[in-house]
Every structure is written in structure tokens, then in C-alpha cells.
Amino acid sequence: MTATYQEHGDIAVITLDNPPVNGLGHATRSGIVDGVNRALDNAAVKAIVLIGSGKGFSGGADIREFNSPKVLQEPSLHTAIRMVEGASKPVIAAIHGMAMGGGLELALGCHYRVAVAGAQIALPEVKLGILPGAGGTQRLPRVLGLERSLNMIVSGTTVMSEKLAGSKLFDQMIDGDLITAAVAFARSVADHRPLPKVRDLRVDMPNAEGYLQFARNTVRTVAGPFPAPLKCVDAVAATVTKKFEEGLAYERSLFLELVQTPESKALRHAFFGERAASKIPDVPADTLLREIKSAAVIGAGTMGGGIAMNFANAGIAVKLLEMKQDALDKGLATIRKNYGNSMKKGKLTQEQFDKRVGLISGTMSYDDIAAADIVIEAVFEDISVKETVFKKLDEVMKPGAILASNTSTLDVDKIASFTKRPQDVIGTHFFSPANVMKLLEIVRGAKTGKDVLATVMALAKKIKKTGVVSGVCDGFIGNRMVEQYIRQAFFLLDEGCLPEQVDKAVEKFGFAMGPFRMSDLAGNDIGWYIRKRRYVEKPDVVYSKIGDKLCEKGRFGQKTSAGWYDYKPGDRKAYPSDEVNQLVIAHCAEIGVERRKISDEEIVERLVYALVNEGALVLEEGIALRASDIDMVYLTGYGFPLFRGGPMFYADTVGLPNVLRSVRKYANGHHPEAWKAAPLLEKLAAEGSSFN
């Protein structure tokens, strides 16, 4: 059982005990029902307290049971809540830590609720593309009112318990030992009859109909492609228009409808994918981690400064090393400016600003960073530059320090070979801006120690990044795949498109930014530099030369106010460029290709399926541990639409035989060598299987 039963004199105490967050799995639900029955059968017991062990009351459904028959196995959560609500003796929920999702729904089914300050209260189901399915949309408005509860349910936002004090949600706020106070409260209400039930409360709001219409209009404008937020409004509206049982049935029907939507499936895939990414099959969960109390970053440019901010945000002191004083001063000034902007927006207090700025110091001496627990180089993406840095780090860093490279494409094993301690070397590929972007590609070298890998994965979580492990190859997971995406974007220009059409088609599909706007933001010269290296290393790979011609004109993107688009000073908006459009058309004539009309559907298929096909190779070669890891890279680092779940999940939803059919169709076009189907894609399509 994951719920225990004890008697404190005439009060029964049922303790939810299912670490880490007392998820309401089948065994826990059974324990609740059995405990309540036992208390009801004992004439000496006057009241029942439900409390959580460890971190809190309950975080809701047990995610380990998602997508398994146990989710529906009786007693269901509905059954447990009805049992509690219908009990003939008072049931009191004693809340600390958190009461979220099904945990809050369970508490709302109790006759009374007491809580300590600092408990997180939420119905976050909308973040999984669903809505509360065990009475949350019907009961919360009855204790918090229509507007407050609707805001919580539609956004999934967490509210601290003390901010809800004085509402009907809590009968008493506890200051002191929760179990002692809860038992005392239970005794004080043991003889109260009739027992109060949330379901019996009315939702009173003047002009509720007008407010709900306003809410629908507001939610419709911000919900985008996700159906759940509007369905949440519909469910909450039922508290005004329907009787409780009818509202409960309506909520359930909406829940079951949303569970089947592709958007919810994509969000749930992302939810589980993020958790799966932290699990490395051959690295035991109890691997002893190295201590990270201090850090150093080599290079105070945009990337180095952003990386340093991550450490300071997590309370870790960091030294920023530069070779020139003016570069160091500029880097530190940019960090202060970034934090200052956050403070102006109300995201940081003066105290937080002072603390974070105080944790970052600068130096021009390697000797000053020698004692750091981890050092991350963020210098120019050139192997000879990396060699100089790593030989110096090998010489000065203390034994046991982790030596990390922020390389985005280079061979981490080669970088490790520049040291006498390859077991301490790892790739940490941050995405720009590093203090904002969630993704951290953690590149495991052939000799990287398991403790180093486990430590960096734990560090990713501490600095609030989604860590994804990649093997060593040119470009790792993300940039290796995006190279094929960009290749196709350039080929589309060669065949009949202009940059704006490609970007608009992809953005309509759901990408945050099309390939040409993305290149302008990142800097077209970076791709140019990498392509020039590719021309030497992979002379058999065909690239369009249109990107090189653009760069030869000095159009490097936003930083030069001219790239694939034109830009105005202080304005990041991309304006279509006549000069670029003429360049593209002239290039087609030069290479002898007759331009044709290309549909948006073809644009999207070629770009997305180029990602999928390369992703299949990445998976087959073991560069990525699992398909969901590839999806996490693209959802958190490349702006792939969340409601589509990532490239590999999207391919699964389309059907791999259909994807393969399109890949073979495009192999009959101008560049068949770019469309050689990955063996894994062919195999899974033939089996009628999927990546995930």
C-alpha cells in the first residue's frame, strides 16, 4: 500500500506515501478507500485526516501509470473522491508542500481543508492539453469564485496557499506542526452535522454570462492552436448553467474529447520526453556526483556572458575569463544591462540583482580560475583555438575539475585528446541566448566519465535547462539535423521560392521562425564558415551556393542590418529585400534552373521531412538515445511547434509509410542525393511501426 492508516485517539490519519510527490496511482487510491472504510467501520473514530508524507499532500496523478490500464482501474480517482465526499464522518485534507491536479481535486472532495503557508496550489492539466477530469472545474469555482478559479484553470498557474487564505478553499491556515493542528481541527468539527460539501455551494457572480463571453474572447486570442483553454472555459461555465452532477458529466465528456486530440498527445509526449531525457541507460541513478560550487567561463562574448548568467541565477559563483580588458569590461557591462532590464520589467528585485551580479567576477588570468569545479569554454568555433584553450586548462585546472566545451559542431573526442584527462572532458552546447534558451545538448565523448555525465545532467536541471545527451558527430543532434533543413531551404530558392514564401509557409505550420529569419538572427556568416569547412571535409555533398553569394555581399543578418531581409536600425522586423530577391533569380539563371511555382505544402514537407530523415540516421547511429530526445532538442532549441510534438513525433502522427513515400518522391527532384531514405525509416515504415 502507498497509503498508511493510523489512529490518533479518536481521529484516523491516512497518510499518502508514494514518493516523490504522492502521486495518486492505483495503490494509493486503494489505500485511501480502504483507510476511509476502516475508519467508518470503527465506532471509536470520530473524524478522518488525509495528509501527505514527505514533500507535500499530492502532486496529482501518478505519471508512472499514464498510458497504462492502471489509470482506469478501480478504485478510480472519481471513486476515491466520491468515497471521501460521501463519508458519514468528517474528512479533513491537511495540505503542505503541494496540492496539484488530482491532489487538489481530492482535497476539494473532502469536507474540510487546512493548510500551511508555502503550499503550491494548482490545476495544471491545461499544460498537458487536457482539463481537470475529476471535478476540479466544478468544485474550484464553488470555493474561489468564477473569475479566480477560471484564471487558475485556464493558465494552469500555481498559486501559493497563503494567497488563498480567507477563501472557502481553506477552513484554517496552520502555523506550526501540521499533523498536530490537523488532528486538533478534526476533533473540533467531529460532531458537526450536516457535513459541508463543496458540491452544495453555489457560484454567484453578477452578469456571469457576460463575464464568461469576455473570458472566451480573451482566451481565444491567446490559446493559439491549443483547444484545451477554451474547453476549460466551457467546463467552468457549467458551474453556472448546470446542476453539479450534470456539470461533472460535462467536464468528463470534455476531458475524454481532449485526451484524444493531437495537441494533447503532443504535449503529453513532450512532458514524458523531458523526463526521459534525464535517464541515461548505462549510468546508474545512484552514481556519485562531483560537487559544483564554483564555475568558470572562457570568453565574455554573447554566449559566454549568457552561460555565466545561468550559474549566477542558480546561486553558483562564476569567473569570466577574457584575454583583453576591454572585451572583459564589455562582457560584464552586458550582463549588468541584461539583469537591469529584468529588474525594470519586475522580474528581479534589487536584492536579487545585487546577488546575481555579485556572483559574477572577471579575470584575465587562467590562474584565477584554477580552483573552479567546472570550466566551460565559449571561444571561437575553430579546432585550433579550442586546442590552445584546452591545453592551457589541462595545465592549470585542479584535479577532478570538469572541462566542458560549448562547441556546436566540433569533435569532442578530438578536444578531449588535447588533455591528459579525457575522462573529465564533455560537451555542453548551450543555445543562444544562453540565459534564455532551455536546451542544453550534453555531448558525451568516448572517454567521458559516467560521473561527469551524471553531474552535468544534474547541473542542467539546477540551472533550469532541459539536458539532452548526444553522442559525438559533426553537429551533434540539433545542428546535424538542421543542416539538412537549411540545405533544403536553399534548394527551394534555387527552384522557385523567395525567402519570404519559405518562412511564411513554415511559420504557418507553427515554427517560431522560418529558416531565413532564423539565419539572419544567428548570423549568416556562421553558416558560411561551417559550409566552407564542409566543402573541404565533405566534397561529395552538394550545397546551393546562394547562401555564399549572400555572404559575399556582407549581408550577415540583423547584426549588419542586411541578410536575407533588410533591417532598420533599432527594428528587428524583417523587410523583404529586392536586392536579395534579384540575387536569387539571377542565381537560378546562372545555374540553368527554370523557376517553378512551389506550394506551401511542398515547402513544409521538404523542410520537416529532411529533419525526420536525418533524425532517423541520428537515432540509428546511437547519437541520440531515443526519438523523444530528438524531439526535445527541437522543441526547446529550434522553435519546432510544441503542438506538433517535435519532428519524430510529428512523423509518427503523419504515418511513417506516408513520410517515406514523400521522401522517395522528392528523391526524383533536382537533388536525389539529399533524399536517400534512412534505413531505420524504411524498416519502421515496412513494419507499420513508429519512432516513439
XYZ file of C-alpha atoms in Angstrom:
692
model
C 0.000 0.000 0.000
C 1.164 3.548 -0.680
C -1.223 4.982 1.914
C -0.880 4.139 5.616
C -3.505 4.141 8.365
C -3.010 5.204 11.993
C -5.295 6.275 14.819
C -4.503 9.289 16.968
C -7.035 8.526 19.690
C -10.429 9.134 18.129
C -9.009 10.578 14.886
C -7.932 8.338 11.986
C -4.952 9.602 9.950
C -4.489 8.309 6.404
C -1.047 9.239 5.056
C -0.384 9.267 1.309
C 3.067 7.747 0.889
C 4.017 7.449 -2.767
C 7.299 9.340 -3.360
C 8.357 11.669 -4.772
C 5.070 13.664 -4.830
C 2.484 11.184 -3.527
C 1.072 10.535 -6.985
C -2.454 9.147 -6.916
C -1.660 5.813 -8.517
C -3.862 2.751 -8.158
C -2.237 1.523 -4.940
C -2.560 4.974 -3.340
C -6.207 5.289 -4.363
C -6.881 1.804 -2.952
C -5.145 2.793 0.279
C -7.359 5.877 0.622
C -10.575 3.910 0.048
C -9.521 1.098 2.411
C -8.471 3.621 5.067
C -11.749 5.532 4.893
C -13.734 2.272 5.116
C -11.691 1.171 8.115
C -12.294 4.492 9.876
C -16.031 4.391 9.134
C -16.257 0.828 10.491
C -14.642 1.831 13.803
C -17.197 3.443 16.110
C -14.379 4.929 18.220
C -13.145 7.046 15.288
C -14.861 10.436 15.111
C -13.122 12.024 12.090
C -10.519 11.315 9.399
C -7.435 13.310 8.369
C -5.883 12.873 4.911
C -2.253 14.037 4.822
C 0.771 13.545 2.578
C 4.192 12.294 3.618
C 7.464 13.872 2.530
C 7.321 16.804 0.124
C 3.611 17.527 0.131
C -0.026 16.467 0.053
C -0.198 15.213 -3.549
C 1.110 16.259 -6.948
C -1.836 14.563 -8.683
C -1.948 11.578 -10.996
C 0.992 9.153 -10.826
C 2.752 9.776 -14.146
C 4.284 6.302 -13.978
C 0.788 4.915 -14.658
C -0.009 7.171 -17.625
C -0.874 5.234 -20.765
C -1.360 2.024 -18.751
C -4.530 0.136 -17.725
C -3.897 1.069 -14.061
C -5.067 4.631 -14.757
C -8.652 3.376 -15.205
C -8.503 0.525 -12.686
C -10.967 0.778 -9.798
C -10.956 2.475 -7.443
C -10.524 5.363 -9.886
C -9.821 8.866 -8.628
C -13.531 9.631 -9.142
C -14.410 6.680 -6.902
C -11.951 7.750 -4.190
C -13.303 11.322 -4.216
C -16.926 10.137 -4.046
C -15.981 7.848 -1.159
C -14.398 10.740 0.752
C -17.193 13.189 -0.048
C -19.919 10.699 0.899
C -18.269 9.601 4.172
C -20.531 9.798 7.220
C -17.677 11.168 9.340
C -15.773 14.406 8.635
C -12.780 14.050 6.315
C -10.150 16.776 6.551
C -7.401 17.348 3.976
C -4.205 18.599 5.650
C -2.100 20.308 2.975
C 1.588 21.143 2.865
C 4.095 21.341 0.011
C 1.672 20.994 -2.859
C -1.872 20.048 -3.805
C -1.919 19.906 -7.570
C -4.158 18.393 -10.217
C -5.843 15.296 -8.846
C -4.335 16.095 -5.444
C -6.287 19.347 -5.283
C -9.395 17.610 -6.661
C -9.119 15.052 -3.851
C -8.805 17.840 -1.286
C -11.863 19.580 -2.759
C -13.837 16.370 -2.239
C -13.051 16.470 1.498
C -15.414 18.165 3.932
C -12.725 20.478 5.307
C -9.262 21.659 4.262
C -6.459 23.052 6.388
C -3.082 24.178 5.040
C 0.267 25.641 5.948
C 1.741 28.639 4.147
C 4.027 27.911 1.193
C 1.977 25.073 -0.308
C 1.623 25.193 -4.106
C -1.994 25.033 -5.243
C -2.779 24.350 -8.908
C -4.853 22.589 -11.530
C -2.155 22.437 -14.250
C -3.838 19.924 -16.594
C -4.162 22.501 -19.404
C -0.377 22.252 -19.823
C -0.934 18.668 -20.977
C -3.659 19.741 -23.377
C -6.482 18.474 -21.156
C -8.612 19.847 -18.328
C -9.166 18.679 -14.741
C -11.162 15.476 -15.090
C -12.120 14.625 -11.501
C -14.357 17.534 -10.584
C -11.783 20.334 -10.469
C -13.612 22.588 -12.914
C -16.843 22.153 -10.948
C -15.587 22.407 -7.382
C -12.851 25.063 -7.513
C -15.225 27.841 -8.696
C -17.513 26.982 -5.779
C -14.771 27.848 -3.274
C -12.770 30.547 -5.101
C -15.403 32.184 -7.282
C -15.731 32.176 -11.048
C -13.011 34.635 -12.094
C -10.206 33.498 -9.804
C -10.729 29.798 -10.447
C -11.101 30.287 -14.209
C -7.771 32.143 -14.326
C -6.089 29.284 -12.460
C -7.628 26.526 -14.588
C -7.122 28.172 -17.994
C -3.482 29.056 -17.294
C -2.524 26.109 -15.091
C -0.779 28.650 -12.858
C 0.421 27.740 -9.370
C -0.820 29.926 -6.511
C 0.713 29.834 -3.029
C -1.656 28.714 -0.296
C -1.298 31.890 1.790
C -2.687 33.930 -1.128
C -5.866 31.837 -0.942
C -6.266 32.241 2.818
C -9.682 33.632 3.706
C -11.366 31.916 0.771
C -13.688 28.924 1.132
C -10.869 26.698 -0.107
C -9.261 26.626 3.338
C -11.105 26.361 6.616
C -7.959 27.128 8.594
C -4.368 28.160 7.915
C -1.973 26.280 10.178
C 1.012 27.874 11.855
C 3.084 25.118 13.428
C 3.096 21.333 13.201
C 0.562 20.327 10.543
C -0.404 16.866 11.784
C -0.910 18.049 15.375
C -3.018 21.008 14.275
C -4.983 18.930 11.745
C -5.904 16.324 14.369
C -6.975 19.111 16.747
C -9.073 20.695 13.992
C -10.639 17.292 13.216
C -11.722 16.935 16.853
C -13.237 20.423 16.791
C -15.513 19.526 13.853
C -16.117 15.844 14.685
C -19.719 16.400 15.755
C -20.682 18.987 13.121
C -23.648 17.931 11.016
C -24.624 18.135 8.252
C -21.152 17.689 6.792
C -20.266 20.545 4.420
C -19.715 19.575 0.790
C -18.186 21.812 -1.842
C -20.681 20.476 -4.380
C -23.523 22.095 -2.404
C -22.082 25.617 -2.707
C -23.455 27.996 -5.319
C -21.398 30.028 -7.789
C -22.735 33.555 -7.506
C -21.445 36.247 -9.848
C -23.384 39.209 -11.196
C -23.582 39.118 -15.009
C -21.772 35.746 -15.106
C -22.889 35.238 -18.702
C -21.252 38.486 -19.843
C -18.047 37.686 -17.963
C -17.851 34.194 -19.476
C -18.264 35.603 -23.008
C -15.486 38.104 -22.295
C -13.335 35.220 -20.982
C -13.986 33.160 -24.126
C -12.968 36.042 -26.389
C -9.800 36.671 -24.369
C -8.798 33.005 -24.227
C -9.495 32.524 -27.935
C -6.921 35.179 -28.800
C -4.129 33.627 -26.701
C -4.838 29.884 -26.964
C -3.413 29.617 -30.484
C -3.713 26.083 -31.873
C -4.490 24.512 -28.480
C -8.151 23.571 -27.857
C -7.885 22.924 -24.097
C -8.017 26.530 -22.777
C -11.390 27.222 -24.446
C -12.765 23.873 -23.262
C -11.716 24.887 -19.738
C -13.931 27.973 -20.054
C -16.819 25.788 -21.242
C -16.378 23.401 -18.311
C -16.193 26.175 -15.710
C -19.248 27.844 -17.295
C -21.202 24.685 -16.443
C -20.977 25.638 -12.749
C -23.366 28.491 -13.572
C -25.594 26.837 -16.167
C -25.883 23.215 -14.970
C -26.575 21.239 -11.806
C -23.483 19.752 -10.136
C -23.857 16.183 -11.443
C -24.618 17.455 -14.940
C -21.540 19.699 -14.767
C -19.437 16.747 -13.618
C -20.624 14.647 -16.559
C -19.972 17.541 -18.968
C -16.462 18.003 -17.565
C -15.804 14.299 -18.088
C -17.007 14.386 -21.693
C -14.744 17.365 -22.463
C -11.818 15.625 -20.744
C -12.268 12.470 -22.840
C -12.573 14.577 -26.004
C -9.348 16.490 -25.275
C -7.347 13.371 -24.396
C -7.766 12.213 -27.998
C -6.630 15.456 -29.659
C -3.260 15.507 -31.438
C -2.368 18.654 -29.471
C -2.808 16.893 -26.120
C -0.905 13.846 -27.354
C 1.938 16.143 -28.433
C 2.026 17.954 -25.071
C 1.985 14.679 -23.159
C 4.761 13.370 -25.379
C 6.834 16.464 -24.558
C 6.071 16.079 -20.839
C 7.321 12.494 -20.771
C 10.117 13.229 -23.225
C 11.615 15.839 -20.914
C 11.644 13.352 -18.046
C 13.014 10.516 -20.182
C 15.875 12.714 -21.442
C 17.460 12.786 -17.985
C 17.708 8.997 -17.853
C 20.927 7.539 -19.293
C 20.658 3.735 -19.582
C 24.228 2.829 -18.591
C 24.615 5.483 -15.878
C 23.163 4.237 -12.561
C 20.763 6.597 -10.768
C 22.950 6.429 -7.640
C 26.158 7.497 -9.452
C 28.202 9.683 -7.098
C 28.146 13.242 -8.446
C 31.026 15.675 -8.428
C 30.447 18.806 -6.362
C 29.794 22.010 -8.319
C 30.187 25.014 -6.030
C 32.082 27.293 -8.395
C 32.406 27.706 -12.142
C 34.476 29.473 -14.767
C 33.646 30.515 -18.332
C 36.254 31.250 -21.016
C 35.077 34.066 -23.268
C 32.920 37.037 -22.254
C 31.050 37.438 -25.534
C 27.303 36.953 -26.007
C 27.476 33.206 -25.418
C 29.998 33.271 -22.552
C 28.114 36.018 -20.724
C 24.819 34.149 -21.114
C 26.369 30.931 -19.769
C 27.797 32.816 -16.774
C 24.328 34.220 -16.013
C 22.932 30.677 -15.799
C 25.328 29.852 -12.983
C 24.666 33.110 -11.123
C 20.900 32.580 -11.454
C 21.382 29.235 -9.692
C 23.479 30.785 -6.908
C 26.824 29.451 -8.182
C 29.811 31.824 -8.194
C 31.401 32.134 -11.647
C 34.552 33.740 -13.015
C 34.539 35.078 -16.572
C 37.926 34.950 -18.308
C 38.946 37.125 -21.261
C 42.315 37.949 -22.826
C 41.669 41.688 -23.232
C 40.410 44.132 -20.606
C 38.044 45.948 -22.976
C 36.379 42.656 -24.003
C 36.004 41.674 -20.344
C 34.579 45.071 -19.378
C 32.137 44.939 -22.279
C 31.000 41.414 -21.313
C 30.442 42.313 -17.650
C 28.599 45.513 -18.658
C 26.270 43.492 -20.929
C 25.484 41.123 -18.053
C 24.630 44.076 -15.774
C 22.468 45.544 -18.529
C 20.598 42.232 -19.018
C 19.913 41.927 -15.300
C 18.955 45.615 -15.196
C 16.382 45.068 -17.936
C 14.908 42.149 -15.969
C 14.683 44.374 -12.897
C 12.908 47.126 -14.873
C 10.346 44.549 -16.026
C 9.735 43.496 -12.422
C 11.272 40.049 -12.907
C 14.082 40.703 -10.410
C 14.228 42.590 -7.128
C 17.139 44.904 -6.300
C 18.339 42.286 -3.823
C 18.302 39.552 -6.493
C 20.057 41.880 -8.951
C 22.817 42.632 -6.441
C 23.250 38.964 -5.538
C 23.488 37.716 -9.120
C 25.797 40.477 -10.323
C 27.927 39.867 -7.218
C 28.359 36.183 -8.095
C 29.996 37.028 -11.456
C 33.563 38.336 -11.481
C 36.079 38.847 -14.281
C 39.722 37.949 -14.764
C 42.401 37.845 -17.447
C 44.458 35.157 -15.724
C 43.981 31.394 -16.041
C 45.499 31.075 -12.558
C 42.395 32.761 -11.095
C 40.096 30.004 -12.386
C 42.253 27.025 -11.406
C 40.110 26.105 -8.390
C 36.762 26.099 -10.249
C 34.752 22.859 -10.139
C 33.692 23.232 -13.789
C 35.033 25.377 -16.616
C 33.162 25.951 -19.887
C 34.931 27.404 -22.888
C 32.862 29.619 -25.168
C 35.538 30.740 -27.618
C 35.549 30.913 -31.432
C 34.329 27.747 -33.184
C 37.696 26.683 -34.554
C 39.527 23.500 -33.564
C 42.939 25.188 -33.314
C 41.548 27.830 -30.954
C 39.922 25.082 -28.848
C 43.250 23.214 -28.773
C 45.070 26.209 -27.311
C 42.405 26.678 -24.624
C 42.165 23.016 -23.579
C 45.925 22.541 -23.358
C 46.020 25.531 -21.020
C 43.059 24.230 -18.969
C 44.732 20.823 -18.669
C 47.771 22.586 -17.282
C 46.059 24.855 -14.710
C 42.762 23.296 -13.587
C 42.647 21.347 -10.331
C 42.318 17.532 -10.462
C 38.678 16.483 -10.768
C 37.527 19.707 -12.423
C 35.098 19.192 -15.300
C 36.415 20.627 -18.578
C 33.494 21.474 -20.860
C 33.310 22.804 -24.410
C 30.438 24.875 -25.739
C 31.233 23.708 -29.261
C 28.221 23.449 -31.567
C 29.731 21.160 -34.216
C 33.335 20.151 -33.426
C 34.658 16.724 -32.396
C 34.542 16.491 -28.594
C 36.815 13.423 -28.657
C 39.459 15.415 -30.503
C 39.073 18.252 -27.998
C 39.469 15.730 -25.147
C 42.663 14.434 -26.753
C 44.280 17.837 -26.169
C 44.289 16.979 -22.440
C 45.749 14.238 -20.251
C 42.326 13.790 -18.608
C 39.797 12.933 -21.343
C 37.516 11.390 -18.690
C 36.888 14.933 -17.375
C 36.008 16.419 -20.799
C 32.418 16.843 -22.007
C 30.494 18.966 -24.481
C 27.967 21.462 -23.138
C 26.293 23.025 -26.160
C 24.200 25.973 -24.963
C 21.798 27.727 -27.323
C 21.759 31.469 -27.849
C 20.788 33.488 -25.908
C 22.187 31.063 -23.343
C 20.480 32.731 -20.381
C 17.069 32.295 -22.077
C 17.031 29.155 -24.250
C 16.068 25.968 -22.397
C 18.093 23.419 -24.339
C 21.495 22.114 -23.277
C 22.969 19.445 -25.539
C 25.289 17.376 -23.345
C 27.848 15.737 -25.605
C 29.296 12.503 -24.288
C 32.801 11.761 -25.522
C 34.171 8.224 -25.913
C 36.111 8.627 -22.655
C 33.788 10.955 -20.714
C 33.399 9.600 -17.150
C 29.947 8.428 -16.115
C 30.172 10.609 -13.007
C 30.968 13.620 -15.215
C 27.957 12.881 -17.419
C 25.650 12.410 -14.421
C 26.992 15.588 -12.773
C 26.425 17.740 -15.858
C 22.914 16.299 -16.310
C 22.117 17.214 -12.679
C 23.686 20.647 -13.234
C 21.426 21.193 -16.263
C 18.417 20.727 -14.006
C 19.873 23.085 -11.389
C 20.369 25.860 -13.942
C 16.861 25.163 -15.305
C 17.842 23.669 -18.646
C 16.471 20.646 -20.479
C 19.563 18.462 -20.746
C 19.688 16.036 -23.693
C 22.598 13.628 -24.157
C 24.184 13.387 -27.604
C 26.958 11.225 -28.954
C 29.870 12.695 -30.891
C 29.310 13.536 -34.554
C 29.524 16.638 -36.713
C 26.824 18.960 -35.357
C 25.568 16.515 -32.678
C 21.772 16.097 -32.747
C 20.415 19.570 -33.415
C 22.881 21.154 -35.821
C 23.478 17.943 -37.741
C 19.758 17.757 -38.498
C 19.268 21.479 -39.092
C 21.978 21.382 -41.760
C 19.654 19.244 -43.917
C 16.772 21.620 -43.149
C 18.816 24.623 -44.299
C 20.106 22.723 -47.357
C 16.521 22.158 -48.468
C 15.613 25.800 -47.764
C 18.440 26.907 -50.068
C 17.467 24.350 -52.746
C 13.904 25.753 -52.623
C 15.330 29.174 -53.527
C 17.227 27.551 -56.402
C 13.988 26.059 -57.740
C 11.447 28.877 -57.488
C 10.866 30.212 -53.961
C 11.861 33.513 -52.390
C 12.901 33.713 -48.704
C 9.633 35.262 -47.535
C 7.477 32.479 -49.032
C 9.559 29.754 -47.358
C 9.493 31.487 -43.978
C 5.769 32.205 -44.108
C 4.912 28.597 -45.008
C 6.993 27.207 -42.149
C 5.711 29.768 -39.652
C 2.129 28.958 -40.656
C 2.961 25.312 -39.898
C 3.868 26.524 -36.413
C 7.622 27.185 -36.275
C 8.557 30.201 -34.181
C 10.707 31.445 -37.065
C 11.368 30.359 -40.643
C 14.849 29.260 -41.769
C 15.834 32.582 -43.331
C 14.727 34.779 -40.435
C 16.456 32.278 -38.123
C 19.696 32.514 -40.141
C 19.571 36.319 -40.051
C 19.177 36.218 -36.284
C 22.013 33.715 -35.725
C 24.327 35.337 -38.293
C 24.662 34.094 -41.857
C 28.449 34.229 -41.587
C 28.371 31.372 -39.042
C 26.709 29.029 -41.548
C 29.075 30.291 -44.268
C 32.109 29.474 -42.109
C 30.785 25.946 -41.439
C 29.951 25.374 -45.121
C 33.483 26.344 -46.155
C 34.772 23.693 -43.762
C 32.275 21.197 -45.210
C 33.463 21.894 -48.774
C 36.891 20.576 -47.719
C 35.744 17.755 -45.418
C 32.774 16.532 -47.494
C 33.463 17.453 -51.121
C 30.831 14.962 -52.331
C 27.960 16.742 -50.505
C 26.116 19.182 -52.789
C 25.132 22.591 -51.414
C 23.394 25.509 -53.048
C 25.811 28.417 -53.457
C 23.099 31.037 -52.876
C 23.994 31.413 -49.175
C 27.647 32.013 -50.046
C 26.704 34.683 -52.588
C 24.623 36.462 -49.950
C 27.551 36.464 -47.503
C 29.988 37.654 -50.168
C 27.876 40.836 -50.238
C 28.416 41.244 -46.477
C 24.754 40.510 -45.702
C 25.326 38.619 -42.441
C 21.893 39.264 -40.928
C 20.496 41.508 -38.230
C 23.968 42.478 -36.977
C 24.740 44.134 -40.339
C 21.134 45.350 -40.894
C 21.115 43.218 -44.042
C 20.755 39.480 -44.548
C 18.069 37.516 -46.342
C 15.946 40.519 -45.370
C 16.573 44.215 -44.831
C 16.521 45.639 -41.294
C 16.175 49.166 -39.968
C 18.249 50.495 -37.028
C 16.627 49.515 -33.713
C 13.980 47.462 -35.540
C 14.195 43.652 -35.635
C 11.351 43.316 -38.126
C 12.382 41.528 -41.341
C 11.583 43.513 -44.510
C 11.676 41.599 -47.844
C 14.712 42.694 -49.860
C 14.516 43.468 -53.587
C 18.294 43.070 -53.778
C 18.128 39.539 -52.335
C 15.163 38.540 -54.494
C 17.042 39.666 -57.608
C 20.135 37.812 -56.405
C 18.092 34.594 -56.038
C 16.503 34.940 -59.509
C 19.856 35.711 -61.146
C 21.452 32.729 -59.396
C 18.780 30.398 -60.833
C 19.526 31.668 -64.350
C 23.235 31.206 -63.748
C 22.840 27.527 -62.716
C 20.370 26.896 -65.541
C 17.285 26.049 -63.456
C 13.887 27.177 -64.720
C 11.979 28.586 -61.752
C 8.606 26.995 -60.962
C 5.684 27.649 -58.626
C 6.189 25.708 -55.375
C 3.312 25.070 -52.960
C 3.477 25.756 -49.223
C 2.757 22.062 -48.677
C 5.909 21.089 -50.569
C 7.958 23.654 -48.648
C 6.836 22.288 -45.286
C 7.230 18.644 -46.304
C 10.732 19.122 -47.653
C 11.975 21.039 -44.628
C 10.329 18.873 -41.976
C 10.977 15.506 -43.644
C 14.621 16.486 -44.159
C 14.795 16.798 -40.364
C 12.973 13.490 -39.871
C 15.149 11.525 -42.311
C 18.370 12.806 -40.743
C 16.867 12.231 -37.299
C 16.349 8.575 -38.233
C 20.077 8.316 -39.052
C 20.980 10.049 -35.768
C 18.822 7.526 -33.924
C 20.128 4.518 -35.822
C 23.749 5.519 -35.186
C 23.100 5.891 -31.456
C 23.934 9.623 -31.462
C 20.538 10.150 -29.794
C 19.404 7.670 -27.147
C 15.732 7.835 -28.109
C 13.428 9.532 -30.600
C 11.881 11.671 -27.863
C 15.355 13.116 -27.141
C 15.457 14.424 -30.718
C 12.006 15.914 -30.220
C 13.118 17.637 -27.006
C 16.103 19.155 -28.832
C 13.800 20.615 -31.473
C 11.046 21.745 -29.112
C 13.408 23.514 -26.696
C 16.200 24.669 -29.006
C 14.880 25.229 -32.526
C 11.323 26.543 -32.205
C 9.588 23.434 -33.553
C 5.834 23.828 -32.842
C 5.011 22.389 -29.432
C 1.518 21.367 -30.526
C 3.122 19.051 -33.099
C 5.349 17.337 -30.529
C 8.710 17.509 -32.341
C 9.826 16.203 -35.757
C 9.918 12.494 -34.890
C 6.562 12.557 -33.078
C 5.050 14.543 -35.947
C 6.317 11.911 -38.399
C 4.626 9.240 -36.267
C 1.320 11.135 -36.420
C 1.567 11.525 -40.209
C 2.444 7.831 -40.503
C 5.944 6.663 -41.429
C 4.796 4.984 -44.683
C 3.463 8.394 -45.772
C 6.703 10.120 -44.785
C 8.741 7.531 -46.691
C 6.520 7.947 -49.752
C 7.241 11.691 -49.751
C 10.989 11.160 -49.242
C 11.049 8.883 -52.314
C 9.008 11.420 -54.302
C 11.493 14.225 -53.576
C 14.359 11.891 -54.480
C 13.094 12.269 -58.057
C 13.754 16.014 -57.936
C 16.835 18.164 -58.502
C 18.925 16.728 -55.660
C 18.245 12.995 -55.241
C 21.430 12.578 -53.153
C 19.804 14.686 -50.402
C 16.846 12.285 -50.193
C 18.445 8.886 -49.607
C 15.969 7.308 -47.184
C 17.402 6.351 -43.794
C 17.383 2.555 -43.311
C 15.584 2.937 -39.971
C 12.792 4.950 -41.611
C 12.406 2.249 -44.282
C 12.411 -0.531 -41.671
C 9.846 1.090 -39.350
C 7.606 2.076 -42.263
C 7.643 -1.506 -43.553
C 6.715 -2.794 -40.079
C 3.924 -0.238 -39.664
C 5.812 0.919 -36.572
C 6.826 4.349 -35.250
C 9.855 6.206 -33.840
C 8.326 6.762 -30.395
